[in-house]
Amino acid sequence: MSVDRRFGIIASALGLLFLVLASGLLIHQWSAYTRAEYALTHFQVFRATLLAMEKVSAERGPTNSVLGEDVPLPEARAAALRVARAESDARIAQLVGLLGLPGCDRCENERAAAQRVQATLADARANIDRVLRVPRAQRTDPALEQAVMRMVEVIPHFSPITNASTAGVLNGDASALNCMTAARLAATLREQAGLLGSRFTAALVSQRQLTEDEQFAIERTRGGIDQLGAYMRTRVQEDAALAHGAFARVNGKYFGEGLAYVARIRALASLPGGAAASTGEFAARYVPLMRPIVEFRDEALALAEEEVRLHRHAMLVRLVGAAGILSSLMCALALGVWLFRRQVIRPFAEAARVIRAIAAGGPSADLPPNAYRGEIQELFDAVQVLKAKDLERTRLEQERQRLIAELRTMAETDSLTRLLNRRAFESRAQAAFLDRDVLAPYLALVMIDIDHFKRINDTYGHAVGDRALECMADLCRETWRKGDVVARIGGEEFAVLVGVQDRAQVLEMVERLRLRLSRAVVPVEQGAGFTMTASFGVAYAARADAPSVKSLLKRADRLLYRAKLAGRDRVEVEASALADGGPPP
C-alpha cells in the first residue's frame, strides 16, 4: 500500500473520529441546554406551586374570620372570603396551565396532584359553607376544628408537585438549590404560621379557654416554626444574596412581633374566660405580620430564577460556541490535510517511485509497506485503562469509608431508639468531663427508668413496649439540649449528662420531661392508648473535680432506686451535693 493511500486512510479515520467526537460534544451541549430550558419550565411550576400554596394558606385567614361571625355574615367578611377564594382558584388554574407546557409533558403525577388539590379544596370549602349556615352559638368545637383542619389538609397535596419540579430544576441547574430550598422553607413557614393562627379558631369562636390538646398542638406547631427558622438561617448564611433585605424583616416582624402577639393571645386564651378577641380581630392583627415571610420567599424565588436563566444563557453560549469552534476546526483540519498531502506526501511518493525506477532500471516500483502502527492509539488505550483503574480505586475507597462510618454509627447507636448506647454514652460523658472549653462548671447525670415497663410488655406486647421506648426517646430529644449526652443504657433505662450552672437548671429540665411523659399517649392498635410515668435519679459533680463516669452512674442509679422505692413517678436528687462541693440550689 502506497504512502499516499495510507495517508488517505489515516486522514479519513481521523476525520471520522473527529466527526464522532464533535457530534458527541454537540449532543452533550445540546442536552445540557435542553435540560436548562426545561429547568426554567420546572422552575415556573415550582414558583406557581408555592404561590398557590400561599394563597390557599392565606384563604384560611378570611375563613377563620367568618367562622367567628354570626349569620347573616357581615358583607365585608363575606366579600373578603370570596376574594380569597378567587385568588386561590386563579393561582391553582395558573399552576394547572403550566403543568401542560411542553417542558412538562411527563407531569402526569403532578397534574393528578393538582386535581387532588382542587377536589380537596372544594370539599373543604363546602364543609365550611355548611358550618357557616349554622348560627354561631350552635357551632360546636368539633365542627369548627374539622372545618379548619380540612383546609389545612389541602396543603400536603402540593408536595408531589414541589418535589417533582425541584428535581426537574436541579437536573438542569443544581446551583439553584440553595435559593429554592430557602423559598420552600419560607413557603412552609408561611403555612405553619397560618396553621399556628388556626389553632386558636375554635377557642376564639367559642370564647373559651384553650384545651390541653389545643395547647399541645400550639406548642408542636411553634416548635416546627422555630425549627424552620433555624433551617432558614442556615440557608441564608450560605448565600450572601439572601442575608439582606426581606429576611431581616422576617426576623423582626414575624419572629419578633408576630410570635410575641401569638404568645399574648395564648396567655389570655389559657385563662378560664378565654382571650376575649374575635377571629376577625386576631386575623387582622396577625396576618399582616406574616407578610415578610412571603416577601422573603419571593426574594429567594427571584434569585433562583435569575440563576436558572443565567445558567440557560450560559448553556446556549456554550452550545453556539462549541458549534462555531468545531466548524472552524473541521475546516482547518481539512485544509491542513489537503496542504500536507499536496506538498509532502505526493512529492515524496513520486520521488520514491522515480528513485526505485532508476535504481531498478524500470519505469516504476511499488513503495515498501509503512513501518508505523497504532502506537498513539495504544497509548490512549493504556491511559484509559489507568483512568478506569483509578476511578475504581476511588470508588472502592469511598465505599470503604462509607462502610466504616456505618459501622461506627451502628456500634454507638441503639437500634430501636436511635439514641447512644451505654458504651458510647460512657465515652462521650468522659470526653465531656475533660472538655475545658465548656463553660458550665457542674455536671448532672440523670438516670431515668420507665415505671412498670414489664407490665406494659405483658399487657400490650413487646411491639407496644418498643413503641413506648421510642416515645421516651422522642421526648428526650425534644427536652434535652443539643449539647447534652442522651443514651439508652439498658432495657427501659435512659441516662442524660447535662452541663449546668446550678441545681435548679437541671431540675427544671427533669420536671419538664416528667410532665411531658405523663401527658404523652402511647398508641395501641385497639384502644385509646395509654400513658406512662418514670422515676428519676439526679447526681451532681463539679467539672473541676474530674469525676468518673462510673462513679456518677452508681450514685444516680442509687437515687433512681430510691425514687422507685418511694413510690415511682418522682425525682430523687443527691442530698449530699452541697456538702460535697456540688452546685448551689
Coordinates of C-alpha atoms in Angstrom, one line a residue:
M1 CA 0.0 0.0 0.0
S2 CA 1.4 3.3 -1.0
V3 CA 2.2 6.1 1.4
D4 CA -0.4 8.3 -0.3
R5 CA -3.1 5.7 0.2
R6 CA -2.1 5.0 3.8
F7 CA -2.2 8.8 4.5
G8 CA -5.7 8.9 2.9
I9 CA -6.9 6.1 5.2
I10 CA -5.4 7.7 8.3
A11 CA -6.7 11.1 7.4
S12 CA -10.2 9.7 6.8
A13 CA -10.1 7.8 10.0
L14 CA -9.0 10.9 11.9
G15 CA -11.7 12.9 10.2
L16 CA -14.3 10.3 11.1
L17 CA -13.1 10.2 14.7
F18 CA -13.2 14.0 14.8
L19 CA -16.8 14.0 13.5
V20 CA -17.8 11.4 16.1
L21 CA -16.2 13.4 18.9
A22 CA -17.6 16.7 17.6
S23 CA -21.1 15.2 17.3
G24 CA -20.8 13.8 20.9
L25 CA -19.8 17.2 22.2
L26 CA -22.6 18.9 20.3
I27 CA -25.1 16.4 21.6
H28 CA -23.8 16.8 25.1
Q29 CA -24.1 20.6 24.9
W30 CA -27.5 20.4 23.3
S31 CA -28.6 18.1 26.0
A32 CA -27.3 20.5 28.7
Y33 CA -29.1 23.4 27.0
T34 CA -32.3 21.4 26.8
R35 CA -32.1 20.5 30.4
A36 CA -31.5 24.1 31.3
E37 CA -34.5 25.1 29.2
Y38 CA -36.7 22.5 30.8
A39 CA -35.3 23.6 34.2
L40 CA -36.8 27.1 33.6
T41 CA -40.2 25.5 32.9
H42 CA -40.0 23.4 36.0
F43 CA -39.0 26.4 38.0
Q44 CA -42.1 28.2 36.8
V45 CA -44.1 25.2 38.0
F46 CA -42.2 25.3 41.3
R47 CA -42.9 29.0 41.8
A48 CA -46.5 28.7 40.8
T49 CA -46.9 25.8 43.3
L50 CA -45.5 27.9 46.1
L51 CA -47.7 30.9 45.2
A52 CA -50.8 28.6 45.0
M53 CA -49.9 27.1 48.4
E54 CA -49.6 30.6 49.9
K55 CA -53.0 31.7 48.5
V56 CA -54.7 28.5 49.8
S57 CA -53.0 29.0 53.2
A58 CA -53.9 32.7 53.2
E59 CA -57.5 31.8 52.4
R60 CA -57.7 30.4 55.9
G61 CA -57.5 33.9 57.4
P62 CA -60.8 35.2 55.9
T63 CA -62.2 31.7 56.5
N64 CA -61.4 31.8 60.2
S65 CA -62.7 35.3 60.4
V66 CA -66.2 34.3 59.1
L67 CA -66.3 31.3 61.4
G68 CA -66.3 33.7 64.3
E69 CA -69.3 35.7 62.8
D70 CA -73.0 35.0 63.3
V71 CA -75.5 34.6 60.4
P72 CA -76.1 36.5 58.3
L73 CA -72.4 37.1 57.7
P74 CA -71.2 40.8 57.5
E75 CA -70.9 41.7 53.9
A76 CA -67.2 42.8 54.4
R77 CA -66.3 39.5 55.8
A78 CA -68.1 37.6 53.1
A79 CA -66.6 39.7 50.4
A80 CA -63.1 39.1 51.8
L81 CA -63.7 35.4 51.7
R82 CA -64.9 35.5 48.1
V83 CA -61.8 37.4 47.1
A84 CA -59.5 35.0 48.9
R85 CA -61.2 32.0 47.2
A86 CA -61.0 33.6 43.8
E87 CA -57.2 34.3 44.3
S88 CA -56.6 30.7 45.3
D89 CA -58.6 29.4 42.3
A90 CA -56.6 31.7 40.0
R91 CA -53.3 30.5 41.3
I92 CA -54.2 26.9 41.0
A93 CA -55.5 27.4 37.5
Q94 CA -52.2 29.0 36.6
L95 CA -50.4 26.0 38.0
V96 CA -52.5 23.6 36.1
G97 CA -51.8 25.6 32.9
L98 CA -48.1 25.4 33.5
L99 CA -48.3 21.6 34.0
G100 CA -49.5 21.3 30.4
L101 CA -46.5 23.1 28.8
P102 CA -44.1 21.2 26.5
G103 CA -41.3 21.2 29.2
C104 CA -43.7 19.4 31.5
D105 CA -45.0 16.8 29.0
R106 CA -44.3 14.0 31.5
C107 CA -46.0 15.6 34.5
E108 CA -49.0 13.2 34.8
N109 CA -48.4 12.7 38.5
E110 CA -48.2 16.4 39.1
R111 CA -51.4 17.1 37.2
A112 CA -53.1 14.4 39.2
A113 CA -51.8 16.0 42.4
A114 CA -53.2 19.4 41.2
Q115 CA -56.6 17.8 40.6
R116 CA -56.5 16.4 44.1
V117 CA -55.7 19.9 45.4
Q118 CA -58.8 21.2 43.6
A119 CA -61.0 18.4 44.8
T120 CA -59.8 18.6 48.4
L121 CA -60.2 22.4 48.4
A122 CA -63.7 22.2 47.0
D123 CA -64.7 19.7 49.7
A124 CA -63.2 21.8 52.5
R125 CA -65.0 24.9 51.2
A126 CA -68.3 23.0 51.0
N127 CA -67.8 21.9 54.6
I128 CA -67.1 25.4 55.8
D129 CA -70.2 26.7 54.0
R130 CA -72.3 24.1 55.8
V131 CA -70.8 25.3 59.1
L132 CA -71.5 29.0 58.2
R133 CA -75.1 28.3 57.7
V134 CA -75.4 27.3 61.4
P135 CA -75.8 30.1 63.9
R136 CA -72.6 30.8 65.7
A137 CA -74.0 29.7 69.1
Q138 CA -74.8 26.3 67.7
R139 CA -71.4 25.7 66.1
T140 CA -69.7 23.0 68.1
D141 CA -66.0 22.8 68.7
P142 CA -65.6 19.5 66.7
A143 CA -67.3 21.1 63.7
L144 CA -65.1 24.2 63.9
E145 CA -62.0 22.1 64.4
Q146 CA -62.9 19.9 61.4
A147 CA -63.6 23.0 59.2
V148 CA -60.2 24.4 60.0
M149 CA -58.2 21.2 59.7
R150 CA -59.8 20.2 56.3
M151 CA -58.5 23.5 54.9
V152 CA -55.1 22.7 56.4
E153 CA -55.2 19.2 54.8
V154 CA -55.2 20.8 51.3
I155 CA -51.6 21.9 51.6
P156 CA -49.8 18.5 51.7
H157 CA -51.3 17.7 48.3
F158 CA -48.9 20.3 46.8
S159 CA -45.9 18.3 47.9
P160 CA -45.6 15.9 44.9
I161 CA -45.6 18.9 42.6
T162 CA -42.9 20.8 44.5
N163 CA -40.8 17.7 44.8
A164 CA -41.0 16.9 41.1
S165 CA -40.5 20.4 40.0
T166 CA -37.5 20.8 42.3
A167 CA -35.9 17.6 40.8
G168 CA -36.6 19.0 37.3
V169 CA -34.8 22.2 38.1
L170 CA -31.8 20.6 39.8
N171 CA -31.5 18.2 36.8
G172 CA -30.7 21.2 34.7
D173 CA -29.1 23.6 37.2
A174 CA -28.0 22.3 40.6
S175 CA -26.6 25.7 41.7
A176 CA -30.2 27.0 42.2
L177 CA -30.7 24.5 45.1
N178 CA -29.9 26.9 48.0
C179 CA -32.3 29.6 46.9
M180 CA -35.0 27.2 46.0
T181 CA -34.7 25.5 49.4
A182 CA -34.9 28.9 51.1
A183 CA -38.0 29.7 49.1
R184 CA -39.6 26.3 50.0
L185 CA -38.7 26.8 53.7
A186 CA -40.3 30.2 53.6
A187 CA -43.4 28.8 52.0
T188 CA -43.6 26.1 54.6
L189 CA -43.0 28.7 57.3
R190 CA -45.9 30.7 55.9
E191 CA -48.1 27.6 56.1
Q192 CA -47.0 26.8 59.6
A193 CA -47.5 30.4 60.7
G194 CA -51.0 30.3 59.3
L195 CA -51.6 26.9 61.0
L196 CA -50.5 28.4 64.3
G197 CA -53.1 31.0 64.0
S198 CA -55.7 28.5 63.0
R199 CA -55.1 26.6 66.2
F200 CA -56.9 29.4 68.1
T201 CA -60.0 29.4 65.9
A202 CA -62.3 27.1 67.9
A203 CA -61.4 28.7 71.2
L204 CA -61.8 32.3 69.9
V205 CA -65.2 31.5 68.3
S206 CA -66.5 29.9 71.5
Q207 CA -64.8 32.5 73.7
R208 CA -63.5 29.7 75.9
Q209 CA -60.2 28.6 77.5
L210 CA -57.8 26.6 75.3
T211 CA -58.0 22.8 75.9
E212 CA -54.9 20.7 76.8
D213 CA -54.9 19.2 73.3
E214 CA -55.1 22.7 71.7
Q215 CA -52.2 23.8 73.9
F216 CA -50.2 20.8 72.8
A217 CA -51.0 21.4 69.1
I218 CA -49.9 25.0 69.5
E219 CA -46.7 24.0 71.2
R220 CA -45.9 21.5 68.5
T221 CA -46.6 23.9 65.7
R222 CA -44.5 26.6 67.5
G223 CA -41.6 24.1 67.7
G224 CA -41.9 23.4 64.0
I225 CA -41.8 27.1 63.3
D226 CA -38.6 27.5 65.4
Q227 CA -37.0 24.6 63.6
L228 CA -37.9 26.2 60.2
G229 CA -36.4 29.4 61.3
A230 CA -33.1 27.7 62.2
Y231 CA -33.1 26.0 58.8
M232 CA -33.7 29.3 57.0
R233 CA -30.9 31.0 58.9
T234 CA -28.6 28.2 57.8
R235 CA -29.6 28.7 54.2
V236 CA -29.2 32.5 54.5
Q237 CA -25.7 32.1 55.9
E238 CA -24.7 30.0 52.8
D239 CA -25.9 32.7 50.4
A240 CA -24.8 36.3 50.9
A241 CA -27.6 37.5 48.5
L242 CA -30.2 36.2 50.9
A243 CA -28.7 37.7 54.0
H244 CA -30.1 41.2 53.4
G245 CA -33.5 42.7 52.8
A246 CA -36.5 40.5 53.4
F247 CA -35.0 38.1 55.8
A248 CA -34.2 40.8 58.3
R249 CA -37.9 41.8 58.2
V250 CA -38.9 38.2 58.8
N251 CA -36.8 38.2 62.0
G252 CA -38.1 41.5 63.1
K253 CA -41.8 41.3 62.1
Y254 CA -42.8 37.6 62.4
F255 CA -40.3 36.0 64.7
G256 CA -40.4 39.2 66.8
E257 CA -43.8 40.9 66.8
G258 CA -45.8 38.0 65.3
L259 CA -44.8 35.3 67.7
A260 CA -45.0 37.8 70.6
Y261 CA -48.6 38.6 69.7
V262 CA -49.4 34.9 69.4
A263 CA -47.9 34.4 72.9
R264 CA -50.0 37.1 74.3
I265 CA -53.2 35.7 72.8
R266 CA -52.2 32.2 74.0
A267 CA -51.7 33.5 77.5
L268 CA -55.1 35.2 77.5
A269 CA -56.8 32.1 76.0
S270 CA -55.3 30.0 78.7
L271 CA -57.4 31.8 81.3
P272 CA -60.9 30.5 82.1
G273 CA -62.6 33.3 80.3
G274 CA -60.7 33.0 77.0
A275 CA -58.9 35.7 75.1
A276 CA -61.9 38.0 74.6
A277 CA -60.9 38.5 71.0
S278 CA -62.7 37.5 67.8
T279 CA -61.2 35.5 65.0
G280 CA -61.5 38.6 62.8
E281 CA -59.6 40.7 65.2
F282 CA -56.9 38.0 65.6
A283 CA -56.5 37.7 61.8
A284 CA -56.5 41.5 61.3
R285 CA -53.5 41.8 63.7
Y286 CA -51.7 38.5 63.0
V287 CA -51.9 38.1 59.2
P288 CA -50.0 41.3 58.2
L289 CA -47.1 40.2 60.4
M290 CA -46.6 37.2 58.1
R291 CA -46.2 39.3 55.1
P292 CA -42.3 39.5 55.4
I293 CA -42.3 35.7 55.1
V294 CA -43.9 35.9 51.7
E295 CA -41.6 38.8 50.7
F296 CA -38.6 36.6 51.6
R297 CA -40.0 33.7 49.6
D298 CA -40.4 36.0 46.6
E299 CA -36.9 37.3 47.0
A300 CA -35.5 33.8 47.1
L301 CA -37.6 32.8 44.1
A302 CA -36.3 35.8 42.2
L303 CA -32.7 34.9 42.9
A304 CA -33.3 31.3 42.0
E305 CA -34.9 32.3 38.7
E306 CA -32.0 34.6 37.9
E307 CA -29.6 31.7 38.5
V308 CA -31.7 29.4 36.3
R309 CA -31.9 32.0 33.5
L310 CA -28.2 32.7 33.7
H311 CA -27.4 29.0 33.5
R312 CA -29.7 28.6 30.5
H313 CA -28.0 31.5 28.8
A314 CA -24.5 30.1 29.6
M315 CA -25.6 26.7 28.1
L316 CA -26.8 28.4 25.0
V317 CA -23.5 30.3 24.7
R318 CA -21.6 27.1 25.1
L319 CA -23.7 25.3 22.5
V320 CA -23.2 28.1 19.9
G321 CA -19.6 28.4 20.8
A322 CA -19.0 24.7 20.5
A323 CA -20.7 24.6 17.2
G324 CA -18.6 27.5 15.9
I325 CA -15.3 26.2 17.2
L326 CA -15.9 22.7 15.9
S327 CA -16.9 24.0 12.5
S328 CA -13.7 26.1 12.4
L329 CA -11.6 23.2 13.5
M330 CA -13.1 21.0 10.8
C331 CA -12.3 23.5 8.1
A332 CA -8.8 23.9 9.4
L333 CA -8.3 20.2 9.6
A334 CA -9.5 19.7 6.0
L335 CA -7.2 22.5 4.8
G336 CA -4.2 21.1 6.7
V337 CA -4.7 17.6 5.3
W338 CA -5.1 18.9 1.8
L339 CA -1.9 21.0 2.0
F340 CA 0.1 18.3 3.7
R341 CA -0.9 15.7 1.1
R342 CA -0.2 18.1 -1.8
Q343 CA 3.1 19.5 -0.5
V344 CA 4.7 16.5 1.3
I345 CA 3.1 13.1 0.7
R346 CA 2.6 13.2 -3.0
P347 CA 6.1 14.7 -3.8
F348 CA 7.7 12.1 -1.5
A349 CA 5.8 9.3 -3.2
E350 CA 6.7 10.4 -6.6
A351 CA 10.3 10.9 -5.8
A352 CA 10.5 7.4 -4.3
R353 CA 9.0 5.8 -7.3
V354 CA 11.3 7.6 -9.6
I355 CA 14.4 6.7 -7.5
R356 CA 13.4 3.0 -7.4
A357 CA 12.7 3.0 -11.1
I358 CA 16.1 4.5 -11.8
A359 CA 17.8 2.0 -9.5
A360 CA 16.0 -1.0 -10.9
G361 CA 16.2 0.2 -14.4
G362 CA 12.4 0.0 -14.8
P363 CA 9.7 2.6 -15.2
S364 CA 8.3 2.4 -11.7
A365 CA 8.0 0.2 -8.5
D366 CA 5.7 -0.2 -5.5
L367 CA 6.7 1.5 -2.3
P368 CA 7.5 -0.6 0.7
P369 CA 4.9 -1.1 3.5
N370 CA 4.7 1.7 6.1
A371 CA 6.6 0.7 9.3
Y372 CA 4.4 2.8 11.6
R373 CA 1.5 1.2 13.5
G374 CA -1.1 2.5 16.0
E375 CA 1.3 3.4 18.9
I376 CA -0.7 6.5 19.7
Q377 CA -4.0 4.7 19.9
E378 CA -2.3 2.1 22.2
L379 CA -1.1 4.9 24.4
F380 CA -4.6 6.3 24.7
D381 CA -5.9 2.8 25.4
A382 CA -3.4 2.4 28.2
V383 CA -4.3 5.8 29.7
Q384 CA -8.0 4.8 29.5
V385 CA -7.2 1.6 31.4
L386 CA -5.2 3.5 34.1
K387 CA -8.0 6.0 34.4
A388 CA -10.6 3.3 34.8
K389 CA -8.5 1.6 37.5
D390 CA -8.0 4.9 39.3
L391 CA -11.8 5.5 39.2
E392 CA -12.4 2.0 40.5
R393 CA -9.9 2.5 43.3
T394 CA -11.5 5.8 44.3
R395 CA -14.9 4.2 44.3
L396 CA -13.7 1.3 46.5
E397 CA -12.1 3.8 48.9
Q398 CA -15.3 5.8 49.2
E399 CA -17.3 2.6 49.7
R400 CA -14.8 1.6 52.4
Q401 CA -15.1 4.9 54.2
R402 CA -18.9 4.7 54.0
L403 CA -19.0 1.2 55.5
I404 CA -16.6 2.3 58.3
A405 CA -18.9 5.3 59.1
E406 CA -21.9 3.0 59.1
L407 CA -20.2 0.5 61.3
R408 CA -19.1 3.3 63.7
T409 CA -22.7 4.6 63.8
M410 CA -24.1 1.1 64.4
A411 CA -21.6 0.5 67.2
E412 CA -22.6 3.7 69.0
T413 CA -26.3 3.8 68.4
D414 CA -29.2 1.9 70.0
S415 CA -31.1 0.4 67.0
L416 CA -34.6 0.9 68.5
T417 CA -34.4 4.5 69.9
R418 CA -31.6 5.9 67.7
L419 CA -30.0 7.2 70.9
L420 CA -26.5 6.5 72.1
N421 CA -25.9 3.1 73.7
R422 CA -24.2 2.6 77.0
R423 CA -20.6 2.3 75.7
A424 CA -21.0 5.4 73.5
F425 CA -22.6 7.2 76.5
E426 CA -19.7 6.5 78.8
S427 CA -17.2 7.5 76.1
R428 CA -19.0 10.8 75.3
A429 CA -19.5 11.5 79.0
Q430 CA -15.9 11.0 79.9
A431 CA -14.9 13.3 77.0
A432 CA -17.4 15.9 78.3
F433 CA -15.7 15.7 81.8
L434 CA -12.3 16.6 80.2
D435 CA -13.6 19.3 77.8
R436 CA -12.2 22.6 79.3
D437 CA -14.0 24.7 76.6
V438 CA -17.4 24.1 78.2
L439 CA -18.5 27.0 80.4
A440 CA -20.9 25.1 82.6
P441 CA -19.0 24.5 85.9
Y442 CA -21.1 21.5 87.0
L443 CA -22.2 18.2 85.6
A444 CA -25.5 16.5 86.3
L445 CA -26.1 12.9 85.5
V446 CA -29.8 11.9 85.2
M447 CA -30.9 8.3 85.3
I448 CA -34.4 7.5 84.0
D449 CA -36.3 4.3 84.4
I450 CA -39.8 3.8 82.9
D451 CA -42.1 2.7 85.7
H452 CA -43.7 -0.8 85.5
F453 CA -42.3 -1.4 82.0
K454 CA -42.6 -5.1 82.3
R455 CA -46.3 -4.6 83.0
I456 CA -46.6 -2.7 79.6
N457 CA -44.9 -5.6 77.8
D458 CA -47.1 -8.2 79.5
T459 CA -50.3 -6.2 78.9
Y460 CA -49.8 -4.8 75.3
G461 CA -46.9 -6.9 73.9
H462 CA -43.3 -6.2 73.1
A463 CA -44.2 -4.3 70.0
V464 CA -46.1 -1.7 72.0
G465 CA -43.3 -1.8 74.6
D466 CA -40.8 -0.9 71.9
R467 CA -43.2 2.0 70.9
A468 CA -43.2 3.2 74.5
L469 CA -39.3 3.2 74.4
E470 CA -39.4 5.2 71.1
C471 CA -41.9 7.6 72.7
M472 CA -39.5 8.2 75.6
A473 CA -36.6 8.6 73.2
D474 CA -38.5 11.3 71.2
L475 CA -39.4 13.1 74.4
C476 CA -35.8 13.1 75.5
R477 CA -34.7 14.6 72.1
E478 CA -37.3 17.3 72.5
T479 CA -36.5 18.1 76.1
W480 CA -32.7 18.0 76.4
R481 CA -30.4 20.4 74.6
K482 CA -28.2 19.7 71.6
G483 CA -25.0 19.5 73.6
D484 CA -26.4 17.1 76.3
V485 CA -25.4 13.5 76.1
V486 CA -28.6 11.3 75.9
A487 CA -28.5 7.5 75.8
R488 CA -30.4 4.3 76.4
I489 CA -28.2 2.3 78.7
G490 CA -30.4 -0.6 79.5
G491 CA -33.8 -2.2 78.7
E492 CA -36.1 0.7 79.9
E493 CA -33.3 2.8 81.4
F494 CA -32.0 6.0 80.0
A495 CA -29.2 8.3 81.0
V496 CA -28.5 12.0 80.4
L497 CA -25.3 14.0 81.1
V498 CA -26.0 17.7 81.4
G499 CA -23.7 20.7 81.9
V500 CA -25.4 23.1 84.2
Q501 CA -24.8 26.3 86.1
D502 CA -26.9 25.3 89.2
R503 CA -29.2 22.6 90.5
A504 CA -32.4 24.4 89.5
Q505 CA -31.5 24.3 85.8
V506 CA -31.4 20.5 85.5
L507 CA -34.3 20.0 87.9
E508 CA -36.5 22.2 85.7
M509 CA -35.5 20.1 82.7
V510 CA -36.2 16.8 84.5
E511 CA -39.5 18.1 85.7
R512 CA -40.5 19.2 82.2
L513 CA -39.6 15.7 80.9
R514 CA -41.6 14.0 83.7
L515 CA -44.7 16.1 83.0
R516 CA -44.4 15.6 79.2
L517 CA -44.1 11.9 79.7
S518 CA -47.2 11.8 81.9
R519 CA -49.2 13.5 79.2
A520 CA -47.8 11.6 76.2
V521 CA -50.1 8.8 74.9
V522 CA -48.6 5.7 73.5
P523 CA -50.9 4.4 70.8
V524 CA -52.1 0.8 70.6
E525 CA -53.7 -1.0 67.7
Q526 CA -57.0 -1.4 69.5
G527 CA -58.0 1.1 72.2
A528 CA -57.2 4.7 73.1
G529 CA -53.6 4.1 74.1
F530 CA -52.0 4.6 77.5
T531 CA -49.8 7.0 79.4
M532 CA -46.7 6.1 81.4
T533 CA -44.5 7.5 84.1
A534 CA -40.8 7.3 85.0
S535 CA -38.6 7.6 88.0
F536 CA -35.5 9.8 88.0
G537 CA -32.2 9.9 89.9
V538 CA -30.0 13.0 89.6
A539 CA -26.4 13.1 90.8
Y540 CA -24.0 16.1 90.6
A541 CA -20.3 16.7 90.2
A542 CA -18.1 19.7 89.8
R543 CA -16.2 19.6 86.5
A544 CA -13.0 20.8 88.3
D545 CA -13.0 17.6 90.4
A546 CA -12.6 15.4 87.2
P547 CA -15.3 12.9 88.2
S548 CA -15.5 9.5 86.7
V549 CA -18.5 8.3 84.7
K550 CA -18.9 5.0 86.6
S551 CA -19.0 6.9 90.0
L552 CA -21.7 9.2 88.8
L553 CA -23.6 6.4 87.2
K554 CA -23.6 4.4 90.5
R555 CA -24.7 7.5 92.5
A556 CA -27.5 8.3 90.1
D557 CA -28.6 4.6 90.0
R558 CA -28.9 4.6 93.8
L559 CA -31.0 7.7 93.6
L560 CA -33.1 6.1 90.9
Y561 CA -33.6 3.0 93.1
R562 CA -34.6 5.3 96.0
A563 CA -37.2 7.0 93.7
K564 CA -38.8 3.7 92.9
L565 CA -38.9 2.6 96.5
A566 CA -40.5 6.0 97.3
G567 CA -43.5 5.3 95.0
R568 CA -42.2 5.9 91.5
D569 CA -43.1 8.9 89.2
R570 CA -40.8 11.1 91.1
V571 CA -37.3 12.7 91.1
E572 CA -34.7 11.9 93.7
V573 CA -31.8 14.4 93.9
E574 CA -28.5 13.8 95.6
A575 CA -28.9 15.3 99.0
S576 CA -25.1 15.5 99.6
A577 CA -24.4 17.5 96.5
L578 CA -23.9 20.7 98.5
A579 CA -21.8 19.1 101.2
D580 CA -19.5 17.6 98.6
G581 CA -19.0 20.9 96.9
G582 CA -21.7 20.4 94.4
P583 CA -23.7 23.2 92.7
P584 CA -25.7 25.6 94.7
P585 CA -29.5 25.2 94.8

